Amino acid sequence: MSRQLEFDIFRYNPQEKGSVPHMQTFVLDETENMTLFIALNRLREEQDPGLIFDFCCRAGICGACAMVINGRPGLACQTKTIDLPERITLLPLPVFKLIGDLSVDTGVWFREMYQSTESWVHTTKVFDANAIEERMENEVAEQIYELERCIECGCCVSACGTARLRDDFLGAAALNRVARFVVDPRDQRTDRDYFEIIGNDEGIFGCMGLLGCEDVCPKGLPLQNQLGFLRRKMGITAIKEIFRK
Amino acid sequence: MQTYYSDLLVIGAGLAGERVAVEAAQDGFDVICLSIVPARRSHSSAAQGGMQAALGNCAKGEGDNVDVHFGDTVRGSDWGCDQEVARLFADAAPIEMRRLAHWGVPWNRVVPGKSFYFKGGEKFEKEEKEEKRGLITARSFGGTAKWRTCYTSDGTGHAVMCTMDNRCAELGINVFDRKEAISLIHDGDVCTGAVVRCLRTGELEVYLSKATAICTGGFGRIYKATTNAVICDGGGHIIAHDTGVVPIGNPEAIQFHPTGIVPTDILVTEGCRGDGGTLLDVNEERFMNIYEPEKAELASRDVVSRWMTHHMRQGKGVKSAYGEHLWLDIRHLGDKHISTKLREVDEICHHFLNVDPRKQLIPVRPTQHYTMAGVRTDKDGAVYGLKGLFSAGEAACWDMHGFNRLGGNSLAETVVAGGIIGRKISEFLQGYETDFKTSLVSDAVRKQQDRMEKLASGAKGKENVYKVREELQNALMDGCFVFRNDAGLKSCIDTLQGTLEKARKVGLVSSGAGANHEMAAALKIEGQVKLGLCIAKGALERTESRGSHNREDYTARNDKEWLNRTLAYWREGADMPELQYEDATPCYEIPPGDRGYGGGSIIEADKAGIEAKTIKK
């Protein structure tokens, strides 16, 4: 079966004197069940220990290893080389700040998103350690979990036309996050509260509807449905605001 | 040099770390969390199963209470745990699950009415009560008397991690990612923070604090085959152990799982075997039924792992580019079963192996899974040897797991222990003052700068860090895996002595500049080899079989001589760890007895001694 794979990898280490952005080619013999996780680690350990890239869980659960694989954002750990041609081009995700080679800074981006969307349950209730838990319908719990499955890999943001045009666009991951709290009965925020956060061009009205986010989401999240859901909700809220004045 | 001050510095921002941070921040203390990856990528998020807590809401959990949970935990530990700690844990777990629900975790809930479930491939019916509608439900896990494992679909760790990280954001806790602590700042008595390497720039930074907590998870990555994330490499253990005054508790207590897939060692669930899957060898013949005629594939994790290893040693393994393995066969379970009950296994096979488990065999091998070993703390989470230093979660040997951890108890420990220990840190911080000696700080920084310069220039040698690491990983796989014996352990120690020499002579191939991985690996390789030697030495000295520690040459559990905990110190300049021992538990609620599974003989302890320490109720 053995193919010889050619990897064209983006190289640039901003912390290294004299480093300039360029593409570098590596050659590697393909082995059975090879994933990009295995290939990249072999390249670093056997050919160039200076190569910078991120992996964490290596099982498609954590989202650390998103990169542009032959032109498409995806998770490197769950990409098998057998599904790719012999020539493989790897680039870092756009939109996010580059750390080096294939590694980008998703951590800071997402932490800012938590702050701007106030990503926590807003409630005036105080926890009582002696009481039994508040009841919730299982269906609702499952609905919340379906929206919370986002692994913050950044693929959707990288594939987003609006995010590529403007830095302040919240992106699909953030709107999905807001939707998660909208469906949660424990969160006491009203539609007007949410309108303050996402009822503008940086939020729900900035989306051009290109669907790139949902196309590349490795978890298959219904990002466009959530967008539509929020847009209707925010549209109605906006109209109510007009009549209130 | 950038310097940060805080009341509490938490190293590691997984579930244990963030839970500790939340508790201290709620009491008004200034907290900084450091993480080598964005917090939500922590290995906590990979846990799928659930968290054990005796809520007793669901039909099969009726009659459950904290005493039953406590008993399961003690038996699970093979009487190796601290029973005071196991009690603290079992009592607090239900409150902690409810607290998580209040903060936002979408726990699965009780749905009233009849439904079916499977056990050993057979179908049973159960009926949930209307009065329990909407309360937190639970699922079944191995080693527990009742259905006790609270869960959120197949992503419990992920869901709880999201909620905990949200709580940190709400409280305004500084969670800095891509920061790796490479040494503690201490004077031999008191810990006052850490020297940290920024994984964005490669620059060193200083974090000074009144209290420091190590919550960095396990160190499975020192084994070649592990289910752990690549970040579980022992960084936290190494900086604590490196002080010379902090012991690693029970280093020989390492848990293995029978079915990690080859090559990436991702876990496929025990459910495969539970539902009737079989293990096959190179000739595609079953073998578990030969070794264990009664239980076959359904024997406990450790037993199956042991026979698989034995069978491969008999030359029946399948050779591959990634080493030897065996096959897991679930083809006969059929399409419907695989695409519904084992959906997650189906997805793993598809994404990582290109295998259709309906038609093809799954390559598997026993794999390192959990470290009961850890930074030894007392029941308050205070680390032995250094004031102001604490530890919680898998990184710690708090010691509620003893020599074998039950499924569902690891994820629960992160938040339950995090809550308990966070409160103890808060109490410690009340009115506590410390001095930050500038000379101590600059010496600590200079020492690390010097190490990094020597690694980059190759001043100490030109050994390749990845080759040294591989030698360590292979030595542990050969000598300190599921089977242990005198000759294997001695040979492992011999090899690792040589590996330690090489680890001390590592030089970088690359420049080491910026977010360089080779530098990160090189900075911890010596500490990793030392951890390996602690495991091997601890296992060699412990001439008995208890929980996951299994000696072919000492097959009985020896309560007469080994009802104790190993403490492995590494003194400055030494080439081997110094082992000390302490009693496994200060008291017994449940005196040592038969676990009720796994078989094996017991050499009984002195009855009067046990009697004297038993709590009468």
Short mmCIF file of C-alpha atoms in Angstrom, two decimals, chain B residues 56-62 109-117 125-139 147 151:
data_model
loop_
_atom_site.label_atom_id
_atom_site.label_comp_id
_atom_site.label_asym_id
_atom_site.label_seq_id
_atom_site.Cartn_x
_atom_site.Cartn_y
_atom_site.Cartn_z
CA GLY B 56 -30.61 7.57 44.11
CA ASN B 57 -33.10 9.22 41.74
CA CYS B 58 -33.42 6.62 38.97
CA ALA B 59 -35.15 3.26 39.31
CA LYS B 60 -31.97 1.19 39.33
CA GLY B 61 -30.41 3.64 41.79
CA GLU B 62 -33.14 3.29 44.39
CA ARG B 109 -32.90 13.70 33.79
CA VAL B 110 -35.35 11.03 34.92
CA VAL B 111 -38.06 10.29 32.32
CA PRO B 112 -41.01 8.50 33.95
CA GLY B 113 -42.33 5.29 32.44
CA LYS B 114 -41.14 1.92 31.20
CA SER B 115 -37.94 1.43 29.22
CA PHE B 116 -35.48 -1.32 28.34
CA TYR B 117 -31.84 -1.77 29.16
CA GLU B 125 -37.29 -3.79 31.62
CA LYS B 126 -37.38 -1.01 34.22
CA GLU B 127 -39.90 1.62 35.20
CA GLU B 128 -39.03 5.15 36.32
CA LYS B 129 -41.38 6.80 38.83
CA GLU B 130 -43.47 9.89 38.07
CA GLU B 131 -42.46 11.51 41.36
CA LYS B 132 -38.80 11.49 40.22
CA ARG B 133 -39.54 13.23 36.89
CA GLY B 134 -36.89 15.78 35.97
CA LEU B 135 -34.39 14.91 38.70
CA ILE B 136 -30.80 14.05 37.77
CA THR B 137 -30.69 10.47 36.48
CA ALA B 138 -27.80 7.97 36.43
CA ARG B 139 -26.41 5.09 34.39
CA TRP B 147 -26.81 2.91 39.03
CA TYR B 151 -24.09 11.87 32.85
#
